[in-house]
mmCIF file of N, CA, C and O in Angstrom:
data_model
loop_
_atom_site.group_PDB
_atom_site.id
_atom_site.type_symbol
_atom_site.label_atom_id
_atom_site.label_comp_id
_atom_site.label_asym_id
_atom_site.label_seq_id
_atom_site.Cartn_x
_atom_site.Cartn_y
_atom_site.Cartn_z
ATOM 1 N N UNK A 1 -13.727 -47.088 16.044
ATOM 2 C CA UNK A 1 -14.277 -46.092 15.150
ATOM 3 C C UNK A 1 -15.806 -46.076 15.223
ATOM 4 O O UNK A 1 -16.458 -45.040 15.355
ATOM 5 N N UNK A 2 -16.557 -47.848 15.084
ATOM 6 C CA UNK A 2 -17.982 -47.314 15.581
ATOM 7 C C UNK A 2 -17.836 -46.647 16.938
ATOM 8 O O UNK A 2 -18.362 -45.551 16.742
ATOM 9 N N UNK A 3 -17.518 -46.668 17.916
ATOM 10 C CA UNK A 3 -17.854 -46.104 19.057
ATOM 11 C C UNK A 3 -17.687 -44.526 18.981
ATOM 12 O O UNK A 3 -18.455 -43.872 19.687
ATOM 13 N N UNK A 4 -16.873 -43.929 18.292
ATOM 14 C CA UNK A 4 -17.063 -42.600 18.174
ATOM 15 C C UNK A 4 -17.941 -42.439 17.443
ATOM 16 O O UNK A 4 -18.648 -41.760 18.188
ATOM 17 N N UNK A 5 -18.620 -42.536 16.338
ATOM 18 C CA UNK A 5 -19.580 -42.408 15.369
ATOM 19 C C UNK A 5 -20.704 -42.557 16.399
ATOM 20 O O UNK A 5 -21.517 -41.649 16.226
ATOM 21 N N UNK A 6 -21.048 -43.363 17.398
ATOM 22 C CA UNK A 6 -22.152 -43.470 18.173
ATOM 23 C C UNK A 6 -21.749 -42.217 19.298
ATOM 24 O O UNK A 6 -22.709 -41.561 19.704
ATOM 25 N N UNK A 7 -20.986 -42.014 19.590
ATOM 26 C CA UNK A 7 -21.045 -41.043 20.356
ATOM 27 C C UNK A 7 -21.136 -39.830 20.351
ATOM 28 O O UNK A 7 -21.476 -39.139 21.312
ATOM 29 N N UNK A 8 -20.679 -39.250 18.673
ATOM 30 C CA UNK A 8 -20.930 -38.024 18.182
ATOM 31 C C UNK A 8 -22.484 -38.281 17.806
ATOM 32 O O UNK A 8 -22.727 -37.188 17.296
ATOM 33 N N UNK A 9 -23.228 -38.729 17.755
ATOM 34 C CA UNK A 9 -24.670 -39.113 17.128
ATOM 35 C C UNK A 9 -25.555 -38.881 18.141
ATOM 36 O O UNK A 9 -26.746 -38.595 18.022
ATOM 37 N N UNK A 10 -24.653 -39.074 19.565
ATOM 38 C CA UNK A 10 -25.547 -39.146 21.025
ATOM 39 C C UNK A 10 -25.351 -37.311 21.331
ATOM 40 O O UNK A 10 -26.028 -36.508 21.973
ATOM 41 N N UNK A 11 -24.289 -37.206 20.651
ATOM 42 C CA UNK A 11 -23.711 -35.705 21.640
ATOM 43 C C UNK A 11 -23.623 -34.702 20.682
ATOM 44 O O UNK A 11 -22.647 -33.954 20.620
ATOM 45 N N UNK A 12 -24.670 -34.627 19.856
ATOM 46 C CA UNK A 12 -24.775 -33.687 18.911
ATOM 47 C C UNK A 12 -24.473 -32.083 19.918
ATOM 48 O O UNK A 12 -23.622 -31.294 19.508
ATOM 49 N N UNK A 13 -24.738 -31.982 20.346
ATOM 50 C CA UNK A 13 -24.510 -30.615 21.258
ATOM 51 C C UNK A 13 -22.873 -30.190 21.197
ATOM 52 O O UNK A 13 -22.284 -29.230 20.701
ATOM 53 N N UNK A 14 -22.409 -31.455 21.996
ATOM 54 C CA UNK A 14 -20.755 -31.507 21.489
ATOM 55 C C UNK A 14 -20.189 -31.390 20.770
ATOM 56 O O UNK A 14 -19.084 -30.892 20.988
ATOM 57 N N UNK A 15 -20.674 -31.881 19.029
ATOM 58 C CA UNK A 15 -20.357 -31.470 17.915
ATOM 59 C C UNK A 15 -20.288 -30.220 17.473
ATOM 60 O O UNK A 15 -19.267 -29.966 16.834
ATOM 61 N N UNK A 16 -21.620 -28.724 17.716
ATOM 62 C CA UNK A 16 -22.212 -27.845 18.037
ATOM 63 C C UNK A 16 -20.966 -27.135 18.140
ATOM 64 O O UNK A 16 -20.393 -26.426 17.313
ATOM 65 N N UNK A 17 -20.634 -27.483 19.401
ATOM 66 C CA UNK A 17 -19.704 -26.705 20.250
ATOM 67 C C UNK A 17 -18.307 -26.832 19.869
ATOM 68 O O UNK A 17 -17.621 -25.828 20.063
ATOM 69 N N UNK A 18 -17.786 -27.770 19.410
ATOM 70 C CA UNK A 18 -16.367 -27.961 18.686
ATOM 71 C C UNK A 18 -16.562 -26.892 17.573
ATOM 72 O O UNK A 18 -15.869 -25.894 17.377
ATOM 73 N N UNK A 19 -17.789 -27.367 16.804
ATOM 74 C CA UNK A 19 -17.547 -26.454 15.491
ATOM 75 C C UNK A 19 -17.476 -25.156 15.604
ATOM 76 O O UNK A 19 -16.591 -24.454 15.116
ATOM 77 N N UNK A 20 -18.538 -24.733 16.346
ATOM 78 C CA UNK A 20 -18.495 -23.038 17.060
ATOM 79 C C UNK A 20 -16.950 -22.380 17.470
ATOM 80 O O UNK A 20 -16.429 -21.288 17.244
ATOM 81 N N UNK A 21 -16.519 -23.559 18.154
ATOM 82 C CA UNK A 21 -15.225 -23.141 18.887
ATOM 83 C C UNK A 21 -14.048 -22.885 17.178
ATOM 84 O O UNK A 21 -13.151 -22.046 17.273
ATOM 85 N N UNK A 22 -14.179 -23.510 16.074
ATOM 86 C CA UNK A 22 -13.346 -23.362 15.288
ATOM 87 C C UNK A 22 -13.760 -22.153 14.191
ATOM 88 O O UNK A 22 -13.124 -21.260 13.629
ATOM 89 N N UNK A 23 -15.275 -22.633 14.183
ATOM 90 C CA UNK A 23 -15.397 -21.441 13.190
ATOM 91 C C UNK A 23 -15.561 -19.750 13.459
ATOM 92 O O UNK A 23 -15.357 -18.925 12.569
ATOM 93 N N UNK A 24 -15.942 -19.420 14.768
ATOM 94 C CA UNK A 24 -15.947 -18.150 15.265
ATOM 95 C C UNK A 24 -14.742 -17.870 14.960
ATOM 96 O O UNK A 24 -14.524 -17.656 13.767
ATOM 97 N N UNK A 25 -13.862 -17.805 15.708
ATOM 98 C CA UNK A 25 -12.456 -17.810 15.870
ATOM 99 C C UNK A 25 -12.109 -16.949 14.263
ATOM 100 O O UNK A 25 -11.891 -15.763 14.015
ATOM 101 N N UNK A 26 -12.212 -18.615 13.075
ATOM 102 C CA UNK A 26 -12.275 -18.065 12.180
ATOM 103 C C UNK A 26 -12.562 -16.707 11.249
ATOM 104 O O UNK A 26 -11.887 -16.045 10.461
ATOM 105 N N UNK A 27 -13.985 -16.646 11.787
ATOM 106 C CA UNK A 27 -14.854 -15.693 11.115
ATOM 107 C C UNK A 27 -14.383 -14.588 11.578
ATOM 108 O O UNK A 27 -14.020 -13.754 10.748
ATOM 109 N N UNK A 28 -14.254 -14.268 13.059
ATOM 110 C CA UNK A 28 -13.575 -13.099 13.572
ATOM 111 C C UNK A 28 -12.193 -12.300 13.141
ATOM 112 O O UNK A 28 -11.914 -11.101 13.106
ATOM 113 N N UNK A 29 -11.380 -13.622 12.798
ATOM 114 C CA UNK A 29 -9.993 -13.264 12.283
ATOM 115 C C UNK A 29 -10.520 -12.605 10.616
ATOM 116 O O UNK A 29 -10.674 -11.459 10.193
ATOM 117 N N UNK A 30 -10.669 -13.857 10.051
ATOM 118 C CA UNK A 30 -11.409 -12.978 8.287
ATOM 119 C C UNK A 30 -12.035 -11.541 8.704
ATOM 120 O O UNK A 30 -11.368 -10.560 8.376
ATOM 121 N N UNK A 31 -13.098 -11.350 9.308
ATOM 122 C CA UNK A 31 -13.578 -10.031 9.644
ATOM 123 C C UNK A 31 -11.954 -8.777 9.518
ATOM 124 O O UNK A 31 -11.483 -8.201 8.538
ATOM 125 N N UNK A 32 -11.512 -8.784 11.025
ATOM 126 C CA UNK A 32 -10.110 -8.299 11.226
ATOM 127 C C UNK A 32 -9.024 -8.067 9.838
ATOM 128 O O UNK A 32 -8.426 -7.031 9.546
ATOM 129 N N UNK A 33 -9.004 -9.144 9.251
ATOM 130 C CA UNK A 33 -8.264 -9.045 8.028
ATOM 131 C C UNK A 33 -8.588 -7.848 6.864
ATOM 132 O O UNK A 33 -7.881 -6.971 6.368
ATOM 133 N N UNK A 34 -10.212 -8.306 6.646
ATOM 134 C CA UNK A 34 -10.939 -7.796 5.239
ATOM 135 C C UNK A 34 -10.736 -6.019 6.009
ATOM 136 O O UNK A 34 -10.108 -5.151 5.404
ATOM 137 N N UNK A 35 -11.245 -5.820 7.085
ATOM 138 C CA UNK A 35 -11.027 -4.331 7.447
ATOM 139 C C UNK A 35 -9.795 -3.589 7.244
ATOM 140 O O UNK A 35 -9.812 -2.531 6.615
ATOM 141 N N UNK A 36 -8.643 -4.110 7.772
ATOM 142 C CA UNK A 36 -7.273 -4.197 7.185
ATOM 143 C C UNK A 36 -6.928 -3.709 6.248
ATOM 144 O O UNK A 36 -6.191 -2.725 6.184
ATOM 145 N N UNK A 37 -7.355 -4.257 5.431
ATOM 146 C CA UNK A 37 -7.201 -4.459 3.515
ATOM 147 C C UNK A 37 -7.987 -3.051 3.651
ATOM 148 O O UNK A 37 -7.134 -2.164 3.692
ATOM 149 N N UNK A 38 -9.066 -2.603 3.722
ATOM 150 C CA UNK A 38 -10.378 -1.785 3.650
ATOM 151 C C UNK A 38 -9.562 -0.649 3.631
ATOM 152 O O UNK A 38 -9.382 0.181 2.741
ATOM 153 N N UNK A 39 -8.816 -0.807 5.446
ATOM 154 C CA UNK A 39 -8.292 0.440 5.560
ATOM 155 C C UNK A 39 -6.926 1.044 4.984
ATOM 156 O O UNK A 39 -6.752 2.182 4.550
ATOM 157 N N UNK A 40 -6.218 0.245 5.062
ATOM 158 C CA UNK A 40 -5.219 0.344 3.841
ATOM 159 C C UNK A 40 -5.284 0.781 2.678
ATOM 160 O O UNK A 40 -4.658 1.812 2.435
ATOM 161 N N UNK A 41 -6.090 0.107 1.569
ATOM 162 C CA UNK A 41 -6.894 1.029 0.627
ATOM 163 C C UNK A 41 -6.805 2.052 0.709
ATOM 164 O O UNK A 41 -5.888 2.678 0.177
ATOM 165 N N UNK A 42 -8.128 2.807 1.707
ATOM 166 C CA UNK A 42 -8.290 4.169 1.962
ATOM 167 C C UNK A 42 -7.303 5.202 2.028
ATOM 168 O O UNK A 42 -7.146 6.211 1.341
ATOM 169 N N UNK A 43 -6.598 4.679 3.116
ATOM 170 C CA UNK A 43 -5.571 5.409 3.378
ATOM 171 C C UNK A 43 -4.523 5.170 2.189
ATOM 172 O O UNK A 43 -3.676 6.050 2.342
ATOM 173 N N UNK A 44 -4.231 4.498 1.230
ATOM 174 C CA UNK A 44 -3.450 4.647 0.163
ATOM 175 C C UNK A 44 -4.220 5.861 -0.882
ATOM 176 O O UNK A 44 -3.721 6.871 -1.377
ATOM 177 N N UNK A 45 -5.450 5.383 -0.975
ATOM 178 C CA UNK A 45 -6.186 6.713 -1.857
ATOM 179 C C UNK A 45 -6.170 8.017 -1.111
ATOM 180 O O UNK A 45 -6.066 8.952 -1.905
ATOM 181 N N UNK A 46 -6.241 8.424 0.222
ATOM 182 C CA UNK A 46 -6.219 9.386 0.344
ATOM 183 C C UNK A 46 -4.671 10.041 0.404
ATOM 184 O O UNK A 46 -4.821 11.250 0.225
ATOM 185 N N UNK A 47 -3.249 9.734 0.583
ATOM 186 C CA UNK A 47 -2.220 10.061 0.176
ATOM 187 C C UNK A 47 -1.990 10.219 -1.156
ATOM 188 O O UNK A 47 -1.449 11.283 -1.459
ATOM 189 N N UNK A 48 -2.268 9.399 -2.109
ATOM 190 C CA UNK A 48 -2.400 9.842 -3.703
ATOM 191 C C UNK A 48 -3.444 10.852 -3.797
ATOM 192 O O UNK A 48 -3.564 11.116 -4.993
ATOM 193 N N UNK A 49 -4.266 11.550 -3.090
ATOM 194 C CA UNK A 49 -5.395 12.387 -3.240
ATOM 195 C C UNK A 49 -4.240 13.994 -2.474
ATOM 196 O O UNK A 49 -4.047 15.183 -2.729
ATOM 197 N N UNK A 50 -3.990 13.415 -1.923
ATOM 198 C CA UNK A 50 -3.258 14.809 -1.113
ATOM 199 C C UNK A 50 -2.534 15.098 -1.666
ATOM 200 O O UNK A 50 -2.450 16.320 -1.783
ATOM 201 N N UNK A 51 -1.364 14.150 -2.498
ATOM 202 C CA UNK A 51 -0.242 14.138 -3.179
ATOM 203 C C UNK A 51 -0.659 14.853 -4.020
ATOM 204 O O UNK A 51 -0.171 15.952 -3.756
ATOM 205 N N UNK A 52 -1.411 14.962 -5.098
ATOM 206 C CA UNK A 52 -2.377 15.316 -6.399
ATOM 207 C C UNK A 52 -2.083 17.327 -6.122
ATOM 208 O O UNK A 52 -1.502 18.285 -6.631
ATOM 209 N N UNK A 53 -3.259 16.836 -4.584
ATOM 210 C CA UNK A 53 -3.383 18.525 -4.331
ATOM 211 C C UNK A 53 -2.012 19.195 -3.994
ATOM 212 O O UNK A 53 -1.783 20.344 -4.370
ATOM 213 N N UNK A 54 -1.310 18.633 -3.443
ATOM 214 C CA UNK A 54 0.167 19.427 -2.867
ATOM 215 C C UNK A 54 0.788 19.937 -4.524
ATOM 216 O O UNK A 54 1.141 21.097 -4.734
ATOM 217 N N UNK A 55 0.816 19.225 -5.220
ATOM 218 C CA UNK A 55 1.402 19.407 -6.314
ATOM 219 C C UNK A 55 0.626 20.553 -7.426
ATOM 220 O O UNK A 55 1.163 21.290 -8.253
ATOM 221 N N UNK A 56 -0.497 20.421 -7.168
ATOM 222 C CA UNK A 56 -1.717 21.118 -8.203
ATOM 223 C C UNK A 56 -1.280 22.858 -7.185
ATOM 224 O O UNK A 56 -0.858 23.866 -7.751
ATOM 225 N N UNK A 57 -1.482 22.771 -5.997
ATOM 226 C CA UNK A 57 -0.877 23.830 -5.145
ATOM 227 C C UNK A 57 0.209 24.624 -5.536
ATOM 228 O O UNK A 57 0.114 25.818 -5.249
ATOM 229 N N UNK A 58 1.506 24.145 -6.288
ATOM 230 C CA UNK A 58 2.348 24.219 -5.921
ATOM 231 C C UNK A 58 2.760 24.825 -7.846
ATOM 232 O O UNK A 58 3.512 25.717 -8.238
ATOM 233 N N UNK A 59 2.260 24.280 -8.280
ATOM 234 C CA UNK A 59 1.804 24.624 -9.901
ATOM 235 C C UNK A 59 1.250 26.110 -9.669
ATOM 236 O O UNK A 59 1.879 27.078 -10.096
ATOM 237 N N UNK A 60 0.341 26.211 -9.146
ATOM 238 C CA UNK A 60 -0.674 26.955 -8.757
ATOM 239 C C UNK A 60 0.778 28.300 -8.375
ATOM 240 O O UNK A 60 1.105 29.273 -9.054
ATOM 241 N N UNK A 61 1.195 27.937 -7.410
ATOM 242 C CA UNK A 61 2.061 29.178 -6.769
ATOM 243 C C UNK A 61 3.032 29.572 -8.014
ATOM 244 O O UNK A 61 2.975 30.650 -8.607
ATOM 245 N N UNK A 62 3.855 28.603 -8.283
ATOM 246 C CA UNK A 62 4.694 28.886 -9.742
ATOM 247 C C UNK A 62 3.452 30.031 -10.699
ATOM 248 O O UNK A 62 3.455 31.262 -10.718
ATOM 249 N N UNK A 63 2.766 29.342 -11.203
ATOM 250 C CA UNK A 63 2.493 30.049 -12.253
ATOM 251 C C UNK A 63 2.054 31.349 -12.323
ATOM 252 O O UNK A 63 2.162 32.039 -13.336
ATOM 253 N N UNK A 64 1.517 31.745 -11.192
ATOM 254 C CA UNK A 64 0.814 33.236 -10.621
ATOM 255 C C UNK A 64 2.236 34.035 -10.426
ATOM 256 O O UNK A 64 2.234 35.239 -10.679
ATOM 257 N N UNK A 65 3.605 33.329 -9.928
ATOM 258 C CA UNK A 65 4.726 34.241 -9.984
ATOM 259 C C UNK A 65 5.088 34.308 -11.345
ATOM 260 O O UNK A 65 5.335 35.397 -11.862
ATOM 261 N N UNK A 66 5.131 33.489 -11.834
ATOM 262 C CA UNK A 66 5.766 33.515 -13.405
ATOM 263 C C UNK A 66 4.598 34.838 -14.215
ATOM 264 O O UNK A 66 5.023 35.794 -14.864
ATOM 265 N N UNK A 67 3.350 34.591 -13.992
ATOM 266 C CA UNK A 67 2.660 35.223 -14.624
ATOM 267 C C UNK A 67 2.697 37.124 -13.780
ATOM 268 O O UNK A 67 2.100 38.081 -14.272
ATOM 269 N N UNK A 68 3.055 37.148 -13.236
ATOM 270 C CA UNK A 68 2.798 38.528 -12.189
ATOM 271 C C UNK A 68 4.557 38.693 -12.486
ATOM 272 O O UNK A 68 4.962 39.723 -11.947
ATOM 273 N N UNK A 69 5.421 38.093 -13.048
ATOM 274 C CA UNK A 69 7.191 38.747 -13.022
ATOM 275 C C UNK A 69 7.071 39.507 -14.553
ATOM 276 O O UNK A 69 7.655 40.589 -14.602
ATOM 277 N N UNK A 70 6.410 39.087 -15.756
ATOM 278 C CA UNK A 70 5.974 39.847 -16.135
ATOM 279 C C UNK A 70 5.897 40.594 -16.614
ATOM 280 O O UNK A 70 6.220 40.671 -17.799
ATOM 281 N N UNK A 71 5.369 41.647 -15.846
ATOM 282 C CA UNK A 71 5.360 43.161 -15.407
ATOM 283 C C UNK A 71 4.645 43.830 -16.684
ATOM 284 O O UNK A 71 3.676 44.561 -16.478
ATOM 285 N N UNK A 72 5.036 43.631 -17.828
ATOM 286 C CA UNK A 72 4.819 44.554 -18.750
ATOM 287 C C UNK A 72 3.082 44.173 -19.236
ATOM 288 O O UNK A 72 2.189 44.998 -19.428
ATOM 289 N N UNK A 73 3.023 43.193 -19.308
ATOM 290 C CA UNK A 73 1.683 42.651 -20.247
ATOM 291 C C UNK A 73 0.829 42.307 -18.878
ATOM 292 O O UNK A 73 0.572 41.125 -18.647
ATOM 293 N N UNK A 74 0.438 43.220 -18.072
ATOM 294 C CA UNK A 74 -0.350 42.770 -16.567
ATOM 295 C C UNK A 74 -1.743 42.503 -17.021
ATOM 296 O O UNK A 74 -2.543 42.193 -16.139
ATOM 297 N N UNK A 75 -1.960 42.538 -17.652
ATOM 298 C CA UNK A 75 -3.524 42.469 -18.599
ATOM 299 C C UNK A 75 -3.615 40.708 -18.991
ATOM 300 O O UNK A 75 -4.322 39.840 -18.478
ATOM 301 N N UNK A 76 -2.942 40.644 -19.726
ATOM 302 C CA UNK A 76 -2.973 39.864 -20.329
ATOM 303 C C UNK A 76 -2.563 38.555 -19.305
ATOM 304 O O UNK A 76 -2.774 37.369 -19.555
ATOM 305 N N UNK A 77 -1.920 39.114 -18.091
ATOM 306 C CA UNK A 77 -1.274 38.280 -16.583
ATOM 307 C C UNK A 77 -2.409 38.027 -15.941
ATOM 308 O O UNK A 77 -2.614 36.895 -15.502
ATOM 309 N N UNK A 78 -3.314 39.030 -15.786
ATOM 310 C CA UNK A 78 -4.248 38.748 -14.712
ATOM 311 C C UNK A 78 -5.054 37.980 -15.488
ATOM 312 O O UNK A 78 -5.543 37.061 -14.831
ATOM 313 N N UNK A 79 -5.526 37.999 -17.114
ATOM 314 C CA UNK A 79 -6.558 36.911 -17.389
ATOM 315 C C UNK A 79 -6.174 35.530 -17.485
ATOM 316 O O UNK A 79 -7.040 34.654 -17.487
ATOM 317 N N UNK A 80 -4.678 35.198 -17.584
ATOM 318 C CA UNK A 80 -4.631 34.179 -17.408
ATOM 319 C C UNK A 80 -4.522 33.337 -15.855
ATOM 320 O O UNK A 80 -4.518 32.123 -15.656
ATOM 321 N N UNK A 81 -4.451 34.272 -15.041
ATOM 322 C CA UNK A 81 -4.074 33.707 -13.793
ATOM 323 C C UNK A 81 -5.645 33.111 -13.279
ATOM 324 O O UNK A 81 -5.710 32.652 -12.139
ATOM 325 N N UNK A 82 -6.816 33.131 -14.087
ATOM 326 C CA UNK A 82 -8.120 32.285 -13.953
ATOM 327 C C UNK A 82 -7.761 31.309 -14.382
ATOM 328 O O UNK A 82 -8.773 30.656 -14.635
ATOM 329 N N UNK A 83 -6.905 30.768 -14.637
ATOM 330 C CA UNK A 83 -6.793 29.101 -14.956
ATOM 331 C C UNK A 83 -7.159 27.825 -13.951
ATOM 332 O O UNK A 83 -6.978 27.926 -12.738
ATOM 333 N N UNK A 84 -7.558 26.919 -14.409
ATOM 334 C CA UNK A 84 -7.895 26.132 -13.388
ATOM 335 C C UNK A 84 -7.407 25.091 -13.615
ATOM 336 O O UNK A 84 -6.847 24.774 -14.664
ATOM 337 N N UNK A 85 -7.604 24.249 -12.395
ATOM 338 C CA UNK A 85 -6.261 22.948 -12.115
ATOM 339 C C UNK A 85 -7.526 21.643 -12.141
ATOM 340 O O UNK A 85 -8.290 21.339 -11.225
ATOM 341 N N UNK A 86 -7.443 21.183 -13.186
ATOM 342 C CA UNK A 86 -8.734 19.735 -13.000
ATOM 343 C C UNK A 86 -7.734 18.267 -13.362
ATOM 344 O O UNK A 86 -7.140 17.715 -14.288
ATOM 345 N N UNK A 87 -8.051 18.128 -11.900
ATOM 346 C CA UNK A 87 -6.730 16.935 -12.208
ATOM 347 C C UNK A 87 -5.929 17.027 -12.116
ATOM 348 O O UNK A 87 -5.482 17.307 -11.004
ATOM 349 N N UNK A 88 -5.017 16.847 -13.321
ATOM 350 C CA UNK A 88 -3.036 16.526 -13.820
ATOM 351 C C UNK A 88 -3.307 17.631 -14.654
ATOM 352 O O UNK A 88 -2.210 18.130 -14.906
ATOM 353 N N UNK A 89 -4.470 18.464 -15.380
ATOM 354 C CA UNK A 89 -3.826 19.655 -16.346
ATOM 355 C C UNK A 89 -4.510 20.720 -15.695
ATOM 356 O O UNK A 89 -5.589 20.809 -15.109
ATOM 357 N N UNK A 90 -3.455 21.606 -15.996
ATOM 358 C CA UNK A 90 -3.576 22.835 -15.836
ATOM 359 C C UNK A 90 -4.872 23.898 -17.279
ATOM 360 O O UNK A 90 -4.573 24.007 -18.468
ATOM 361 N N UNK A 91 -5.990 24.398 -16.732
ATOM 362 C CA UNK A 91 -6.594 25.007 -18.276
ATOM 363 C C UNK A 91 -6.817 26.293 -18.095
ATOM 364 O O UNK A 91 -7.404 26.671 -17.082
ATOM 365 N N UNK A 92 -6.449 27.038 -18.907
ATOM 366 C CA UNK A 92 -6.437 28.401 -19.433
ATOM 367 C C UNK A 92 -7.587 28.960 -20.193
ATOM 368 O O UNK A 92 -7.799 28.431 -21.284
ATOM 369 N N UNK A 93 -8.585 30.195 -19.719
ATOM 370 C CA UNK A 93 -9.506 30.556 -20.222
ATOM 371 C C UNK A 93 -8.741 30.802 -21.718
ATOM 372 O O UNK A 93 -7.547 30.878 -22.010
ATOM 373 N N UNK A 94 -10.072 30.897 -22.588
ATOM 374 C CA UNK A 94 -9.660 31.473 -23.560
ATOM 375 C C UNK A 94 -9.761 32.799 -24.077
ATOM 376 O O UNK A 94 -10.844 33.373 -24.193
ATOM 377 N N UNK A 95 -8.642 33.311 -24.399
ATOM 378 C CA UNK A 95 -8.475 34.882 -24.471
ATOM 379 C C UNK A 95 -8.657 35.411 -26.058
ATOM 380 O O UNK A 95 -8.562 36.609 -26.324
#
């Protein structure tokens, strides 16, 4: 055991180089990982972001037919069909 202790003491360079060899490695993989995670994230928020709009869309188409079938009160159809979609609710000028 002294003899290694003297020999890592002589060959500091060697030491250097073991550690390099373990911790790069390391650091590179963590790097790889944390991006991973990063992008995952993203791409989870932007499917709940699309999801949001497909649906706000789709509200959107309903209600302009519902409001335009109608027929009789077209006045009162076309001012509401300015409604706007912020978010999850639907808002209606006020008439």
């Amino acid at each position: 055991m002294r003899n290694l202790a003297d020999v890592l003491r002589r060959n500091r360079r060697l030491v250097v180089l073991f550690g390099l060899m373990v911790l790069l490695p390391v650091a590179a993989l963590t790097i790889v990982v944390v991006r991973a995670i990063r992008s995952e994230r993203g791409s989870v928020e932007y499917e709940k972001t699309r999801r949001q709009q497909q649906i706000a869309h789709l509200v959107e188409a309903d209600l302009t037919n519902w409001l335009f079938s109608a027929g009789a009160d077209s006045g009162r159809a076309t001012a509401l069909v300015r409604y706007t979609i912020e978010g999850e609710r639907v808002v209606f000028p006020e008439l």
